[in-house]
Amino acid sequence: MSKQDYMNTSVQEPPLDYSFRSIHVIQDLISEEPRTGLRPLKHSKSGKSLTQSLWLNNNVLNELRDFNQVISKLLEHPENLAWIDLSFNDLTSIDPVLATLFNLSVLYLHGNSIQRLGEVNKLAVLPRLRSLTLHGNPIEEEKGYRAQVETMSPAIALAFLPLVVTLLVRYRHHFRLLVRTVLLRSLRDCLSGLRIEERAFSYVLTHALPGDPGHILTTLDHWSSHCEYLSHMGPVKGQILIRLVEEKAPTCVLELGTYCGYSTLLIARALPPGGRLITVERDPRTAEVAEKLIRLAGFDERTVELIVGSSEEVIPRLRTTYQLSRVDLVLLAHRPRCYLRDLQLLEAHALLPAGATVLADHVLFPGAPRFLQYAKSCGRYRCRLHHTGLPDFPAIKDGIAQLTYAGPG
């Protein structure tokens, strides 16, 4: 096996495990049989192990003399050791030999007898060291241990810098989204005493034309882009929704997840004459804002009925309490992790007629993998995925799943 092949596969290999062997000196490894796990160790033609992990924990080692010579007899490429477990031995210092293993990323030294905090600095030269454990050593009692060790010392922490920079560059759009939807939003919630939906509604009241749902939607889009990110459906996905409602001309639509009422207005303005929309929102405070927005747009309760409650509780009562015998189109826009549960509830209560359309937002971000897997594999749906991006964050890929129900089968 070439060295390149080794590098590609050895990280997946089980460790060379000499734990709990009462080993006193490193030389004993040559005559000692390693432990066997669920997967057998792989070896090269020369008989040496093809792993990057060496476990020596729970022995009685007090030094690592001849460490390099011994592991060169055990490992095909000892210089590529990435994980060493030396926990629960009798080591009193960090042997300099460990600082020569430049591919080392995980080093367990907890439960030893290391007494000097300065020993940690020997490892500052290791560029890939990501995880270091030292708890259970006498150095825990030394002043400054928490500041230096829990941060893995400033020098070792620098090893994280390239990774952090890479992640920030690669996921810069996600980072911006996090800042806008969590940090800034939480700060404004505290300062204003209002939720983002309430602040958005206040903006609509002063900038939008009452009775004009199109202008209200445009105002919400403008506020989300220029003031605070609303996490709403947005105009791109909105066009997909409007087109499907106009094509299907459903007499009854069920929306799970009203939120601020944005997608509710999209559906309501595209309904055919006599069409009915039932929208469900579990949060009473959010539902109150959505109700005001819907009525401001000019839709009465005969066209748009808002139900406050969890979808899990509302769906079984749609027939008896709300006189809803069938749903021609369903929009899932609440919590992606609830999509599969609610789809199966709709099936169980025979609310989906053959040919009914089910739309599910956010199936790629944050994602609904179990829902998609079920829809594709159960044999009762024809599936299509509309690829889009998030509003104001087009680089973050998302999608709307369109399912056409073929019947119970």
Short mmCIF file of C-alpha atoms in Angstrom, two decimals:
data_model
loop_
_atom_site.label_atom_id
_atom_site.label_comp_id
_atom_site.label_asym_id
_atom_site.label_seq_id
_atom_site.Cartn_x
_atom_site.Cartn_y
_atom_site.Cartn_z
CA MET A 1 0.00 0.00 0.00
CA SER A 2 1.34 3.43 -0.95
CA LYS A 3 1.72 6.17 1.61
CA GLN A 4 -1.05 8.16 -0.10
CA ASP A 5 -3.44 5.23 0.11
CA TYR A 6 -2.49 4.86 3.74
CA MET A 7 -3.30 8.48 4.49
CA ASN A 8 -6.68 8.13 2.81
CA THR A 9 -7.75 5.03 4.73
CA SER A 10 -5.90 4.82 8.06
CA VAL A 11 -7.95 7.49 9.77
CA GLN A 12 -10.87 5.09 9.55
CA GLU A 13 -8.96 2.17 11.06
CA PRO A 14 -9.52 1.00 14.66
CA PRO A 15 -6.78 1.96 17.14
CA LEU A 16 -3.81 -0.13 18.13
CA ASP A 17 -5.08 -0.74 21.66
CA TYR A 18 -2.75 -1.65 24.54
CA SER A 19 -4.97 -0.32 27.30
CA PHE A 20 -5.33 -2.11 30.67
CA ARG A 21 -2.20 -4.25 30.12
CA SER A 22 -0.15 -3.21 33.21
CA ILE A 23 2.63 -2.07 30.89
CA HIS A 24 5.60 -0.55 32.76
CA VAL A 25 7.92 0.36 29.89
CA ILE A 26 7.29 1.14 26.23
CA GLN A 27 9.47 -1.78 25.14
CA ASP A 28 6.81 -4.15 26.49
CA LEU A 29 4.58 -3.23 23.55
CA ILE A 30 6.69 -5.36 21.20
CA SER A 31 5.89 -8.56 23.08
CA GLU A 32 2.38 -7.58 24.16
CA GLU A 33 -0.70 -8.52 22.11
CA PRO A 34 -3.03 -5.56 21.41
CA ARG A 35 -6.67 -5.76 22.27
CA THR A 36 -9.10 -6.80 19.57
CA GLY A 37 -12.22 -4.81 18.81
CA LEU A 38 -15.30 -5.26 16.66
CA ARG A 39 -13.24 -4.56 13.55
CA PRO A 40 -9.91 -6.28 12.97
CA LEU A 41 -6.76 -4.26 12.50
CA LYS A 42 -5.36 -4.01 9.01
CA HIS A 43 -1.68 -4.58 8.39
CA SER A 44 0.78 -3.84 5.63
CA LYS A 45 2.74 -6.52 3.78
CA SER A 46 5.49 -6.11 6.35
CA GLY A 47 3.04 -6.95 9.13
CA LYS A 48 2.87 -3.45 10.63
CA SER A 49 -0.40 -1.81 11.61
CA LEU A 50 -2.14 0.67 9.27
CA THR A 51 -3.65 2.92 11.91
CA GLN A 52 -3.06 6.45 13.15
CA SER A 53 -4.36 5.81 16.67
CA LEU A 54 -2.43 4.35 19.60
CA TRP A 55 -4.13 3.70 22.95
CA LEU A 56 -1.89 3.19 25.99
CA ASN A 57 -4.32 4.28 28.68
CA ASN A 58 -4.71 2.62 32.10
CA ASN A 59 -1.19 1.25 32.36
CA VAL A 60 1.73 2.09 34.70
CA LEU A 61 4.03 4.00 32.34
CA ASN A 62 6.21 6.63 33.99
CA GLU A 63 8.31 7.52 30.96
CA LEU A 64 8.33 7.16 27.17
CA ARG A 65 11.94 6.14 26.59
CA ASP A 66 12.53 4.54 23.16
CA PHE A 67 9.01 5.52 22.09
CA ASN A 68 9.97 6.28 18.48
CA GLN A 69 11.95 3.08 18.06
CA VAL A 70 9.13 0.94 19.41
CA ILE A 71 6.28 2.47 17.41
CA SER A 72 8.38 2.25 14.24
CA LYS A 73 8.24 -1.50 14.73
CA LEU A 74 4.49 -1.46 15.27
CA LEU A 75 3.20 1.10 12.75
CA GLU A 76 3.75 1.31 9.02
CA HIS A 77 3.93 5.13 9.18
CA PRO A 78 4.59 6.17 12.80
CA GLU A 79 5.20 9.77 11.77
CA ASN A 80 1.48 10.05 10.94
CA LEU A 81 0.21 9.24 14.42
CA ALA A 82 -2.85 11.44 14.98
CA TRP A 83 -4.34 10.12 18.25
CA ILE A 84 -2.48 8.97 21.35
CA ASP A 85 -4.23 8.06 24.59
CA LEU A 86 -1.84 8.07 27.57
CA SER A 87 -4.45 8.73 30.21
CA PHE A 88 -4.30 7.08 33.64
CA ASN A 89 -0.59 6.27 33.72
CA ASP A 90 2.18 7.54 36.03
CA LEU A 91 3.79 10.14 33.78
CA THR A 92 5.32 13.03 35.72
CA SER A 93 6.17 15.16 32.68
CA ILE A 94 5.31 15.56 29.01
CA ASP A 95 8.04 13.72 27.14
CA PRO A 96 9.68 15.79 24.36
CA VAL A 97 9.11 12.88 21.97
CA LEU A 98 5.43 13.85 21.77
CA ALA A 99 6.40 17.25 20.37
CA THR A 100 8.01 15.52 17.36
CA LEU A 101 4.72 13.99 16.18
CA PHE A 102 3.60 16.84 13.95
CA ASN A 103 0.41 15.12 12.76
CA LEU A 104 -0.85 14.66 16.31
CA SER A 105 -4.36 16.08 16.70
CA VAL A 106 -5.67 14.28 19.82
CA LEU A 107 -3.60 13.72 22.97
CA TYR A 108 -5.08 12.39 26.21
CA LEU A 109 -2.90 12.90 29.29
CA HIS A 110 -5.52 13.10 32.01
CA GLY A 111 -5.14 11.06 35.17
CA ASN A 112 -1.32 11.19 35.30
CA SER A 113 1.13 12.80 37.73
CA ILE A 114 2.22 15.87 35.74
CA GLN A 115 3.12 18.59 38.24
CA ARG A 116 4.49 21.57 36.30
CA LEU A 117 2.22 23.80 34.24
CA GLY A 118 5.13 24.75 32.02
CA GLU A 119 5.13 21.23 30.59
CA VAL A 120 2.15 22.16 28.45
CA ASN A 121 4.20 24.64 26.43
CA LYS A 122 6.24 21.79 24.96
CA LEU A 123 3.23 20.98 22.80
CA ALA A 124 2.92 24.47 21.32
CA VAL A 125 4.92 23.37 18.26
CA LEU A 126 2.26 20.85 17.19
CA PRO A 127 0.35 22.55 14.35
CA ARG A 128 -2.59 20.10 14.24
CA LEU A 129 -3.25 19.54 17.92
CA ARG A 130 -6.98 20.03 18.46
CA SER A 131 -7.77 18.15 21.66
CA LEU A 132 -5.61 17.96 24.79
CA THR A 133 -6.78 16.62 28.17
CA LEU A 134 -4.86 17.26 31.40
CA HIS A 135 -7.48 17.06 34.13
CA GLY A 136 -6.70 14.77 37.04
CA ASN A 137 -3.05 15.85 37.19
CA PRO A 138 -1.41 17.73 40.11
CA ILE A 139 -1.05 20.80 37.87
CA GLU A 140 -4.76 21.42 38.41
CA GLU A 141 -3.78 22.91 41.77
CA GLU A 142 -1.22 25.27 40.25
CA LYS A 143 -2.23 28.90 39.89
CA GLY A 144 -3.20 29.80 36.32
CA TYR A 145 -4.09 26.26 35.28
CA ARG A 146 -7.64 27.15 34.26
CA ALA A 147 -6.57 30.13 32.20
CA GLN A 148 -3.81 28.28 30.40
CA VAL A 149 -4.95 24.69 30.08
CA GLU A 150 -8.68 25.08 29.49
CA THR A 151 -7.85 27.25 26.50
CA MET A 152 -5.11 24.73 25.59
CA SER A 153 -2.58 27.60 26.02
CA PRO A 154 -2.47 30.51 23.57
CA ALA A 155 0.18 28.84 21.46
CA ILE A 156 -1.80 25.65 21.02
CA ALA A 157 -5.01 27.57 20.49
CA LEU A 158 -3.37 29.18 17.45
CA ALA A 159 -3.63 25.77 15.82
CA PHE A 160 -7.35 26.45 15.54
CA LEU A 161 -6.84 29.71 13.66
CA PRO A 162 -6.58 28.28 10.11
CA LEU A 163 -9.66 26.14 10.72
CA VAL A 164 -11.65 29.07 12.10
CA VAL A 165 -10.66 31.30 9.18
CA THR A 166 -11.57 28.59 6.69
CA LEU A 167 -14.98 28.06 8.30
CA LEU A 168 -15.69 31.79 8.43
CA VAL A 169 -14.87 32.18 4.75
CA ARG A 170 -16.78 29.10 3.63
CA TYR A 171 -19.82 29.78 5.80
CA ARG A 172 -19.69 33.57 5.83
CA HIS A 173 -23.29 33.81 4.61
CA HIS A 174 -24.47 31.48 7.39
CA PHE A 175 -22.50 33.56 9.88
CA ARG A 176 -24.20 36.76 8.68
CA LEU A 177 -27.55 35.01 8.93
CA LEU A 178 -26.75 33.93 12.49
CA VAL A 179 -25.81 37.48 13.46
CA ARG A 180 -28.99 38.96 11.99
CA THR A 181 -31.47 36.33 13.17
CA VAL A 182 -30.07 35.63 16.63
CA LEU A 183 -27.69 38.25 17.95
CA LEU A 184 -29.15 41.45 16.52
CA ARG A 185 -32.71 40.23 16.87
CA SER A 186 -32.24 39.32 20.53
CA LEU A 187 -30.67 42.71 21.20
CA ARG A 188 -33.57 44.56 19.56
CA ASP A 189 -36.10 42.40 21.39
CA CYS A 190 -34.55 43.44 24.69
CA LEU A 191 -34.27 47.12 23.80
CA SER A 192 -37.75 47.51 22.33
CA GLY A 193 -39.73 45.02 24.39
CA LEU A 194 -41.35 43.88 21.14
CA ARG A 195 -40.87 40.81 18.99
CA ILE A 196 -39.62 41.11 15.44
CA GLU A 197 -43.10 40.32 14.06
CA GLU A 198 -44.55 43.16 16.13
CA ARG A 199 -41.90 45.58 14.93
CA ALA A 200 -42.56 44.50 11.35
CA PHE A 201 -46.28 45.09 11.77
CA SER A 202 -45.64 48.57 13.16
CA TYR A 203 -43.61 49.33 10.05
CA VAL A 204 -46.40 48.02 7.81
CA LEU A 205 -48.97 50.21 9.59
CA THR A 206 -46.99 53.34 8.78
CA HIS A 207 -45.78 52.45 5.26
CA ALA A 208 -48.30 50.11 3.58
CA LEU A 209 -51.71 50.73 2.03
CA PRO A 210 -54.55 49.05 3.97
CA GLY A 211 -56.63 46.70 1.87
CA ASP A 212 -53.81 46.15 -0.64
CA PRO A 213 -52.17 42.75 0.07
CA GLY A 214 -49.63 43.21 -2.72
CA HIS A 215 -48.38 46.49 -1.26
CA ILE A 216 -48.29 44.99 2.24
CA LEU A 217 -46.14 42.09 0.95
CA THR A 218 -43.79 44.52 -0.81
CA THR A 219 -43.51 46.55 2.39
CA LEU A 220 -42.59 43.45 4.40
CA ASP A 221 -39.94 42.54 1.81
CA HIS A 222 -38.47 46.04 2.00
CA TRP A 223 -38.43 46.00 5.80
CA SER A 224 -36.73 42.59 5.86
CA SER A 225 -34.06 43.69 3.38
CA HIS A 226 -33.33 47.14 4.81
CA CYS A 227 -34.29 46.97 8.50
CA GLU A 228 -34.43 43.54 10.14
CA TYR A 229 -34.29 40.11 8.54
CA LEU A 230 -37.75 38.60 8.94
CA SER A 231 -37.06 34.93 8.08
CA HIS A 232 -40.17 34.93 5.89
CA MET A 233 -40.84 33.15 2.59
CA GLY A 234 -39.74 36.07 0.42
CA PRO A 235 -40.59 37.04 -3.16
CA VAL A 236 -38.73 34.25 -5.01
CA LYS A 237 -40.40 31.39 -3.15
CA GLY A 238 -43.56 33.46 -3.10
CA GLN A 239 -43.78 33.37 -6.90
CA ILE A 240 -43.55 29.57 -6.82
CA LEU A 241 -46.38 29.44 -4.27
CA ILE A 242 -48.60 31.87 -6.16
CA ARG A 243 -48.11 30.01 -9.45
CA LEU A 244 -49.08 26.68 -7.91
CA VAL A 245 -52.15 28.09 -6.17
CA GLU A 246 -53.30 29.67 -9.44
CA GLU A 247 -52.65 26.44 -11.39
CA LYS A 248 -54.37 24.13 -8.89
CA ALA A 249 -57.23 26.54 -8.05
CA PRO A 250 -57.85 24.78 -4.72
CA THR A 251 -61.18 25.23 -3.00
CA CYS A 252 -59.59 24.65 0.39
CA VAL A 253 -55.99 25.30 1.50
CA LEU A 254 -54.38 24.36 4.82
CA GLU A 255 -51.31 26.27 6.00
CA LEU A 256 -49.33 24.98 8.96
CA GLY A 257 -47.20 27.81 10.31
CA THR A 258 -48.73 31.26 9.85
CA TYR A 259 -45.80 33.15 11.37
CA CYS A 260 -46.20 36.83 10.44
CA GLY A 261 -48.83 36.13 7.77
CA TYR A 262 -46.64 36.68 4.71
CA SER A 263 -47.32 33.36 2.97
CA THR A 264 -50.93 33.54 4.16
CA LEU A 265 -51.44 36.72 2.12
CA LEU A 266 -49.73 35.13 -0.89
CA ILE A 267 -52.17 32.22 -0.84
CA ALA A 268 -55.25 34.29 -0.05
CA ARG A 269 -54.79 36.72 -2.92
CA ALA A 270 -54.30 33.80 -5.38
CA LEU A 271 -57.33 31.77 -4.23
CA PRO A 272 -60.16 31.23 -6.72
CA PRO A 273 -63.55 32.82 -5.94
CA GLY A 274 -65.12 31.02 -2.99
CA GLY A 275 -61.78 29.51 -1.94
CA ARG A 276 -61.03 29.00 1.73
CA LEU A 277 -57.74 29.12 3.64
CA ILE A 278 -57.24 27.71 7.12
CA THR A 279 -53.93 28.69 8.68
CA VAL A 280 -52.55 27.30 11.95
CA GLU A 281 -50.09 29.04 14.28
CA ARG A 282 -49.02 27.61 17.61
CA ASP A 283 -47.65 30.85 19.16
CA PRO A 284 -50.52 33.08 20.42
CA ARG A 285 -48.45 36.26 20.35
CA THR A 286 -47.30 35.66 16.79
CA ALA A 287 -50.80 34.64 15.77
CA GLU A 288 -52.16 37.94 17.11
CA VAL A 289 -49.83 39.90 14.82
CA ALA A 290 -50.67 37.70 11.83
CA GLU A 291 -54.39 38.13 12.46
CA LYS A 292 -54.04 41.92 12.39
CA LEU A 293 -51.99 41.78 9.18
CA ILE A 294 -54.49 39.49 7.45
CA ARG A 295 -57.44 41.71 8.35
CA LEU A 296 -55.46 44.84 7.39
CA ALA A 297 -55.02 43.29 3.94
CA GLY A 298 -58.79 42.99 3.62
CA PHE A 299 -59.44 39.27 4.11
CA ASP A 300 -62.29 38.29 6.41
CA GLU A 301 -62.76 35.08 8.37
CA ARG A 302 -64.81 33.46 5.60
CA THR A 303 -61.73 33.56 3.36
CA VAL A 304 -58.94 33.20 5.90
CA GLU A 305 -59.50 31.49 9.24
CA LEU A 306 -56.63 31.53 11.71
CA ILE A 307 -56.46 28.77 14.32
CA VAL A 308 -54.18 29.13 17.35
CA GLY A 309 -52.78 25.80 18.45
CA SER A 310 -50.20 23.15 17.61
CA SER A 311 -50.60 21.34 14.30
CA GLU A 312 -50.49 17.99 16.11
CA GLU A 313 -53.62 18.93 18.06
CA VAL A 314 -55.45 20.80 15.31
CA ILE A 315 -55.21 18.29 12.43
CA PRO A 316 -57.28 15.54 14.17
CA ARG A 317 -60.03 18.12 14.85
CA LEU A 318 -60.27 19.62 11.36
CA ARG A 319 -63.24 17.43 10.37
CA THR A 320 -65.31 17.72 13.53
CA THR A 321 -64.53 21.22 14.77
CA TYR A 322 -63.79 23.11 11.55
CA GLN A 323 -65.96 21.15 9.08
CA LEU A 324 -63.02 20.49 6.80
CA SER A 325 -63.51 17.20 4.93
CA ARG A 326 -60.64 17.53 2.43
CA VAL A 327 -57.64 19.72 1.69
CA ASP A 328 -56.67 20.37 -1.91
CA LEU A 329 -53.39 22.11 -1.08
CA VAL A 330 -51.24 22.06 2.06
CA LEU A 331 -48.35 24.38 2.86
CA LEU A 332 -45.93 23.15 5.53
CA ALA A 333 -44.08 26.21 6.79
CA HIS A 334 -43.72 25.67 10.53
CA ARG A 335 -41.01 23.39 11.94
CA PRO A 336 -39.27 21.08 9.45
CA ARG A 337 -38.83 18.40 12.10
CA CYS A 338 -42.65 18.22 12.36
CA TYR A 339 -43.30 17.88 8.62
CA LEU A 340 -43.28 14.08 8.51
CA ARG A 341 -45.45 13.73 11.60
CA ASP A 342 -48.06 16.15 10.24
CA LEU A 343 -48.06 14.65 6.76
CA GLN A 344 -48.79 11.25 8.26
CA LEU A 345 -51.54 12.77 10.42
CA LEU A 346 -53.17 14.22 7.30
CA GLU A 347 -53.01 10.78 5.68
CA ALA A 348 -54.35 9.02 8.77
CA HIS A 349 -57.38 11.32 8.95
CA ALA A 350 -58.09 10.98 5.21
CA LEU A 351 -57.80 14.73 4.62
CA LEU A 352 -55.79 14.41 1.41
CA PRO A 353 -57.76 13.50 -1.72
CA ALA A 354 -56.01 11.95 -4.70
CA GLY A 355 -54.27 14.72 -6.63
CA ALA A 356 -53.83 16.97 -3.59
CA THR A 357 -50.67 19.09 -3.51
CA VAL A 358 -48.39 19.32 -0.48
CA LEU A 359 -45.76 22.08 -0.43
CA ALA A 360 -42.99 22.03 2.16
CA ASP A 361 -40.70 25.02 2.68
CA HIS A 362 -37.16 24.91 4.10
CA VAL A 363 -36.58 21.27 3.15
CA LEU A 364 -32.89 21.95 2.42
CA PHE A 365 -32.15 24.63 5.02
CA PRO A 366 -32.44 23.90 7.86
CA GLY A 367 -33.70 20.74 6.15
CA ALA A 368 -36.26 17.97 6.49
CA PRO A 369 -34.40 14.80 5.39
CA ARG A 370 -36.78 12.28 7.00
CA PHE A 371 -39.77 13.98 5.41
CA LEU A 372 -38.14 13.90 1.95
CA GLN A 373 -37.05 10.29 2.35
CA TYR A 374 -40.56 9.24 3.31
CA ALA A 375 -42.19 11.16 0.45
CA LYS A 376 -39.84 9.59 -2.10
CA SER A 377 -39.95 6.03 -0.79
CA CYS A 378 -43.53 5.46 0.40
CA GLY A 379 -44.91 5.27 -3.15
CA ARG A 380 -47.85 7.61 -2.53
CA TYR A 381 -46.36 10.84 -3.86
CA ARG A 382 -44.83 12.28 -7.00
CA CYS A 383 -42.05 14.57 -5.83
CA ARG A 384 -40.47 17.67 -7.28
CA LEU A 385 -37.95 19.98 -5.63
CA HIS A 386 -37.87 23.70 -6.44
CA HIS A 387 -34.33 24.93 -5.70
CA THR A 388 -34.10 28.44 -4.29
CA GLY A 389 -32.05 30.51 -1.87
CA LEU A 390 -33.02 32.24 1.36
CA PRO A 391 -34.46 35.76 1.01
CA ASP A 392 -31.57 38.27 1.13
CA PHE A 393 -29.14 35.31 1.38
CA PRO A 394 -29.29 33.68 -2.07
CA ALA A 395 -25.96 31.91 -1.49
CA ILE A 396 -27.61 29.78 1.22
CA LYS A 397 -29.35 27.10 -0.80
CA ASP A 398 -32.85 26.06 0.14
CA GLY A 399 -35.82 24.53 -1.59
CA ILE A 400 -39.56 23.94 -1.66
CA ALA A 401 -40.72 20.34 -2.04
CA GLN A 402 -43.84 19.84 -4.14
CA LEU A 403 -45.65 16.56 -3.53
CA THR A 404 -48.63 15.30 -5.47
CA TYR A 405 -50.68 12.76 -3.56
CA ALA A 406 -51.58 9.66 -5.57
CA GLY A 407 -53.91 8.19 -2.97
CA PRO A 408 -53.59 5.76 -0.06
CA GLY A 409 -52.34 3.01 -2.40
#
